[in-house]
Amino acid sequence: MSILSFPERGQGGDSTYRGNCSPKVYEWLVQETRARSLLDPVMGGGTSLDVALRLGLKASGSDLSTSPYHQRLKARLERQGARVELGVDATRTDLAALFGQHDLVVAHPAYGTQIVYGSGEGDMSQLGDGDAFLDALQAMTLNMREATTDGGYYVVIIGDTRKQGRYHSYQGPLLGMLPASELRAVRIKAQHNVSSAKQDYGRVRFGLTLHEYVLILQKELPFFQAFGEVVKAQQARLTGTWKAIVRQALTQLGGRADLDTLYDHVFRSAPDRVKQNPNFKAKVRQTLQLLPECQPEERGIWRLAAA
Ligand SMILES: C[S@@+](CC[C@H](N)C(=O)[O-])C[C@H]1O[C@@H](n2cnc3c(N)ncnc32)[C@H](O)[C@@H]1O
């Protein structure tokens, strides 16, 4: 199933909790992963824990909020056999030390600025749309990874937002900050019964955003290898591919440059890439040959061909 669409919400959780998720999504995840234990560090209205308890899994969960609502929810879930901790910042607390490891660690974090939870210091719904939020999202996911058993799954459910005409997508940047070889699937989850969809937005170009992504990763690499992949992925994101670097250098140099000037520009603009390739000058020359839009003008001088 590549698109998860459950018009009937299903059984469990609290349909009035802002940003709640359909229990059927968690049922599907438990079924596909064959998990026997579930941890949700941003449990909100407790949907995932209700599903885990109903299906006979060991269920653990936490939330940053310590509100009376969450105190009551904790009491109910604990009576039913779950373990719940409140006032836990999923981006900073060592979840593995607090809860031990689980086969399925799943989070549906707050994102964007449309719903503000006001859950306390570290509330992800108050970090905005930029780097502070992405850093917190990465920290939470890597923290979840540590609380996952070897061979188990860590899953993030997250959507996109649009604010003042600007579209923010978080799943792409997040995947670029995680161990790429642990990615097992990305599924689209259709959103039903979204309160904003009931308001009259007039004619929104490209329509409303009524989906989220389910990012499914499996923990299998040793710690240092996983973090090595994360570092490499982040470096690649910062510096781009060789084609992108060379194309950008020539553009920034006004569309025409001699090789020495190009080497110098690349050396300064992509130091991480240069460090990885001591013979980077040969790499620049090879890349120039591969780019159809770059043409030799005379010996040692290259230019961007007009379109
Ligand atoms: C989208 S809701 C989760 C909804 C849940 N999936 C459900 O079905 O009810 C996100 C939750 O993250 C919590 N939260 C925000 N920042 C957090 C943080 N840094 N650590 C832990 N929980 C956080 C909020 O209090 C909120 O309850």
Coordinates of C-alpha atoms and ligand atoms in Angstrom, one line a residue:
M1 CA 0.0 0.0 0.0
S2 CA 1.7 3.2 -1.1
I3 CA -1.0 5.6 0.0
L4 CA -2.5 5.2 3.4
S5 CA -6.0 6.4 3.4
F6 CA -8.3 5.7 6.3
P7 CA -11.5 7.8 6.0
E8 CA -12.9 6.1 9.1
R9 CA -10.7 7.3 12.0
G10 CA -10.7 3.9 13.9
Q11 CA -10.6 3.1 17.6
G12 CA -8.4 4.8 20.1
G13 CA -6.8 8.1 21.1
D14 CA -8.7 11.3 21.2
S15 CA -10.3 12.7 18.0
T16 CA -10.6 16.2 19.6
Y17 CA -6.8 16.4 20.3
R18 CA -5.3 19.0 17.9
G19 CA -3.2 17.2 15.2
N20 CA -4.2 13.7 16.3
C21 CA -3.5 10.8 14.0
S22 CA -5.7 7.9 12.9
P23 CA -5.3 4.8 15.0
K24 CA -5.3 2.8 11.7
V25 CA -1.9 4.2 10.8
Y26 CA -0.4 2.8 14.0
E27 CA -2.3 -0.5 13.4
W28 CA -0.8 -0.7 10.0
L29 CA 2.7 0.0 11.3
V30 CA 2.4 -2.6 14.0
Q31 CA 1.2 -5.2 11.5
E32 CA 4.0 -4.4 8.9
T33 CA 6.8 -4.3 11.5
R34 CA 5.5 -7.2 13.6
A35 CA 6.6 -5.1 16.6
R36 CA 6.0 -6.5 20.1
S37 CA 6.7 -3.2 21.9
L38 CA 6.0 0.4 21.0
L39 CA 7.4 3.7 22.3
D40 CA 5.9 7.2 21.3
P41 CA 7.9 10.1 22.7
V42 CA 5.4 12.8 21.5
M43 CA 2.2 10.8 22.3
G44 CA -0.3 13.8 22.3
G45 CA -3.7 12.3 22.8
G46 CA -2.3 8.8 23.2
T47 CA -3.5 7.2 20.0
S48 CA -0.4 5.1 19.4
L49 CA -0.5 3.8 23.0
D50 CA -4.2 2.8 22.8
V51 CA -3.5 0.9 19.7
A52 CA -0.4 -0.8 21.2
L53 CA -2.4 -1.9 24.3
R54 CA -5.3 -3.1 22.3
L55 CA -3.0 -5.3 20.1
G56 CA -1.2 -6.7 23.2
L57 CA 2.2 -4.8 22.8
K58 CA 4.3 -3.4 25.6
A59 CA 3.4 0.3 25.4
S60 CA 5.5 3.3 26.5
G61 CA 5.0 6.9 25.8
S62 CA 5.8 10.5 26.8
D63 CA 5.1 14.1 26.0
L64 CA 6.5 17.4 27.0
S65 CA 3.2 18.5 28.3
T66 CA 2.4 18.1 32.0
S67 CA -1.1 19.6 31.7
P68 CA -4.1 18.3 33.7
Y69 CA -5.3 16.7 30.5
H70 CA -2.1 14.7 30.2
Q71 CA -2.1 13.8 33.9
R72 CA -5.5 12.2 33.4
L73 CA -4.4 10.5 30.2
K74 CA -1.3 9.1 32.0
A75 CA -3.4 7.8 34.8
R76 CA -5.8 6.0 32.4
L77 CA -3.0 4.5 30.2
E78 CA -1.1 3.3 33.2
R79 CA -4.2 1.6 34.6
Q80 CA -4.3 -0.2 31.3
G81 CA -0.7 -1.3 31.6
A82 CA 1.3 1.3 29.7
R83 CA 4.3 3.3 31.0
V84 CA 3.9 7.0 30.6
E85 CA 6.2 9.9 31.5
L86 CA 5.3 13.6 31.3
G87 CA 7.5 16.7 31.0
V88 CA 10.0 14.8 28.8
D89 CA 11.6 16.7 25.9
A90 CA 12.0 14.1 23.2
T91 CA 14.8 16.2 21.6
R92 CA 17.0 16.2 24.7
T93 CA 16.1 13.4 27.0
D94 CA 17.9 10.0 26.6
L95 CA 14.9 8.0 25.7
A96 CA 16.8 4.7 25.7
A97 CA 17.9 5.3 29.3
L98 CA 14.5 6.3 30.4
F99 CA 12.4 3.6 28.7
G100 CA 14.8 1.0 27.4
Q101 CA 14.6 -0.2 23.8
H102 CA 11.5 -0.9 21.8
D103 CA 10.9 -2.7 18.5
L104 CA 8.8 0.2 17.1
V105 CA 9.6 3.8 18.1
V106 CA 7.1 6.1 16.4
A107 CA 6.7 9.9 16.6
H108 CA 4.1 12.3 15.0
P109 CA 5.7 15.5 16.2
A110 CA 4.3 19.0 16.2
Y111 CA 5.5 20.8 13.1
G112 CA 5.0 24.2 11.5
T113 CA 3.4 27.0 13.3
Q114 CA -0.3 26.3 12.7
I115 CA -1.0 24.4 15.9
V116 CA 0.8 25.8 19.0
Y117 CA 0.7 23.3 21.9
G118 CA 2.3 25.5 24.5
S119 CA 3.6 22.4 26.2
G120 CA 6.6 24.1 27.8
E121 CA 10.2 24.9 27.1
G122 CA 11.4 23.0 24.1
D123 CA 7.9 22.8 22.5
M124 CA 8.6 21.9 18.9
S125 CA 5.4 23.8 17.8
Q126 CA 7.1 27.0 18.9
L127 CA 10.5 26.6 17.0
G128 CA 9.3 28.1 13.7
D129 CA 9.9 26.6 10.3
G130 CA 13.7 27.0 10.0
D131 CA 16.9 25.5 11.2
A132 CA 16.0 25.5 14.9
F133 CA 13.0 23.2 14.1
L134 CA 15.0 21.0 11.8
D135 CA 17.8 20.6 14.3
A136 CA 15.2 19.6 17.0
L137 CA 13.6 17.1 14.5
Q138 CA 16.9 15.5 13.7
A139 CA 17.8 15.3 17.4
M140 CA 14.5 13.7 18.3
T141 CA 14.8 11.1 15.5
L142 CA 18.4 10.1 16.3
N143 CA 17.3 9.9 19.9
M144 CA 14.4 7.6 18.9
R145 CA 16.9 5.5 16.9
E146 CA 18.9 4.9 20.1
A147 CA 15.8 3.7 21.8
T148 CA 15.1 1.2 19.0
T149 CA 16.2 -2.4 19.3
D150 CA 18.7 -3.6 16.7
G151 CA 16.6 -4.6 13.6
G152 CA 13.6 -2.6 15.0
Y153 CA 11.9 0.4 13.3
Y154 CA 11.9 4.1 14.0
V155 CA 9.2 6.0 12.2
V156 CA 8.4 9.7 11.9
I157 CA 5.0 11.0 10.6
I158 CA 5.3 14.5 9.4
G159 CA 3.6 16.8 6.8
D160 CA 4.3 20.1 5.0
T161 CA 2.9 23.5 5.8
R162 CA 2.2 26.7 3.8
K163 CA 2.4 30.1 5.4
Q164 CA 2.0 33.4 3.6
G165 CA 2.4 31.8 0.2
R166 CA 5.6 30.0 1.3
Y167 CA 5.6 26.2 1.3
H168 CA 7.7 24.4 3.9
S169 CA 8.6 20.7 3.5
Y170 CA 10.3 19.0 6.4
Q171 CA 10.5 15.4 5.3
G172 CA 13.1 16.0 2.6
P173 CA 15.6 17.9 4.9
L174 CA 15.0 15.3 7.6
L175 CA 15.8 12.3 5.4
G176 CA 19.0 14.2 4.4
M177 CA 20.0 14.2 8.0
L178 CA 19.5 10.5 8.8
P179 CA 21.4 7.3 7.9
A180 CA 20.3 6.9 4.3
S181 CA 20.9 3.1 4.1
E182 CA 18.4 2.6 7.0
L183 CA 15.5 4.1 5.0
R184 CA 12.9 1.3 4.3
A185 CA 9.9 3.2 2.9
V186 CA 8.2 6.5 2.6
R187 CA 4.4 6.3 2.5
I188 CA 1.9 9.1 1.9
K189 CA -0.9 9.3 4.5
A190 CA -4.0 11.0 3.4
Q191 CA -5.5 13.3 6.0
H192 CA -9.2 13.2 6.7
N193 CA -11.3 15.4 9.0
V194 CA -8.8 18.2 9.1
S195 CA -10.3 21.2 10.8
S196 CA -8.5 23.7 8.5
A197 CA -10.0 22.0 5.4
K198 CA -13.5 22.8 6.6
Q199 CA -12.8 26.6 6.6
D200 CA -13.4 28.6 3.4
Y201 CA -10.0 29.3 1.9
G202 CA -11.5 30.5 -1.3
R203 CA -9.4 29.4 -4.3
V204 CA -6.0 28.2 -3.0
R205 CA -3.6 27.6 -5.9
F206 CA -2.6 23.9 -6.1
G207 CA -5.2 23.1 -3.4
L208 CA -4.9 22.4 0.3
T209 CA -2.2 20.2 1.7
L210 CA -4.1 17.2 3.0
H211 CA -1.4 14.6 3.4
E212 CA 1.5 13.7 5.7
Y213 CA 4.5 11.4 5.1
V214 CA 5.3 8.3 7.0
L215 CA 9.1 7.9 7.1
I216 CA 10.1 4.3 8.0
L217 CA 13.7 3.5 9.0
Q218 CA 15.2 0.3 10.3
K219 CA 18.0 0.4 12.8
E220 CA 20.7 -1.9 11.6
L221 CA 24.0 -0.1 11.5
P222 CA 26.5 0.1 14.4
F223 CA 26.4 3.5 16.1
F224 CA 29.6 5.0 14.5
Q225 CA 28.7 3.8 11.0
A226 CA 25.2 5.3 11.3
F227 CA 26.6 8.6 12.5
G228 CA 29.3 8.5 9.7
E229 CA 26.4 8.3 7.2
V230 CA 24.6 11.2 8.9
V231 CA 27.8 13.4 8.7
K232 CA 28.4 12.4 5.1
A233 CA 24.8 13.1 4.1
Q234 CA 24.9 16.5 5.8
Q235 CA 28.2 17.4 4.1
A236 CA 26.7 16.4 0.7
R237 CA 23.7 18.6 1.5
L238 CA 25.9 21.6 2.3
T239 CA 28.2 21.3 -0.6
G240 CA 26.1 19.5 -3.3
T241 CA 27.4 17.3 -6.1
W242 CA 30.5 18.0 -8.1
K243 CA 28.3 19.0 -11.0
A244 CA 26.4 21.5 -8.8
I245 CA 29.6 22.9 -7.4
V246 CA 31.3 23.5 -10.7
R247 CA 28.2 24.9 -12.4
Q248 CA 27.7 27.2 -9.5
A249 CA 31.3 28.3 -9.4
L250 CA 31.3 29.2 -13.1
T251 CA 27.9 31.1 -12.7
Q252 CA 29.3 33.1 -9.8
L253 CA 32.4 34.0 -11.8
G254 CA 30.2 35.7 -14.4
G255 CA 29.8 32.7 -16.7
R256 CA 33.5 32.7 -17.9
A257 CA 36.7 31.8 -16.0
D258 CA 40.2 30.4 -16.5
L259 CA 40.9 27.1 -14.7
D260 CA 43.1 28.6 -12.0
T261 CA 40.3 31.0 -11.0
L262 CA 37.8 28.1 -11.0
Y263 CA 40.0 25.9 -8.8
D264 CA 40.4 28.8 -6.4
H265 CA 36.7 29.4 -6.3
V266 CA 35.8 25.7 -5.8
F267 CA 38.5 25.4 -3.1
R268 CA 36.9 28.2 -1.1
S269 CA 33.2 27.4 -1.7
A270 CA 33.3 23.6 -1.2
P271 CA 36.1 22.9 1.3
D272 CA 34.5 19.7 2.6
R273 CA 34.3 18.2 -0.9
V274 CA 37.9 19.3 -1.7
K275 CA 39.1 17.7 1.5
Q276 CA 37.5 14.4 0.4
N277 CA 39.3 14.5 -3.0
P278 CA 42.9 15.6 -2.9
N279 CA 43.0 15.5 -6.7
F280 CA 40.2 17.9 -6.9
K281 CA 41.6 19.9 -9.8
A282 CA 41.4 16.8 -12.0
K283 CA 37.8 16.4 -10.7
V284 CA 36.9 19.9 -11.7
R285 CA 38.3 19.4 -15.2
Q286 CA 36.5 16.1 -15.6
T287 CA 33.2 17.7 -14.4
L288 CA 33.5 20.5 -16.9
Q289 CA 33.8 17.9 -19.7
L290 CA 30.6 16.3 -18.4
L291 CA 28.4 19.4 -18.2
P292 CA 26.8 20.1 -21.6
E293 CA 26.3 23.8 -20.6
C294 CA 30.0 24.3 -20.0
Q295 CA 32.1 24.9 -23.1
P296 CA 35.9 25.4 -23.6
E297 CA 36.4 28.9 -25.1
E298 CA 40.1 28.7 -25.6
R299 CA 42.8 26.7 -23.9
G300 CA 42.2 26.7 -20.2
I301 CA 39.2 29.0 -20.3
W302 CA 35.6 27.8 -19.8
R303 CA 32.3 29.5 -20.3
L304 CA 28.6 28.8 -19.7
A305 CA 27.0 28.4 -23.1
A306 CA 24.0 30.7 -23.7
A307 CA 20.7 28.8 -23.6
Ligands
LIG1 C1 1.0 16.2 16.7 S1 0.9 16.0 18.5 C2 0.8 14.2 18.6 C3 -0.6 13.7 18.3 C4 -0.7 12.2 18.5 N1 -0.1 11.5 17.4 C5 -2.2 11.8 18.6 O1 -2.7 11.0 17.7 O2 -2.9 12.3 19.5 C6 2.5 16.4 19.0 C7 2.7 16.4 20.5 O3 4.1 16.7 20.7 C8 4.2 17.3 21.9 N2 5.5 18.0 21.9 C9 5.9 19.2 21.4 N3 7.2 19.4 21.6 C10 7.7 18.3 22.2 C11 9.0 17.9 22.7 N4 10.1 18.7 22.5 N5 9.1 16.7 23.3 C12 8.0 15.9 23.5 N6 6.8 16.3 23.1 C13 6.6 17.4 22.5 C14 3.0 18.2 22.0 O4 2.7 18.5 23.4 C15 1.9 17.4 21.3 O5 1.2 16.7 22.3

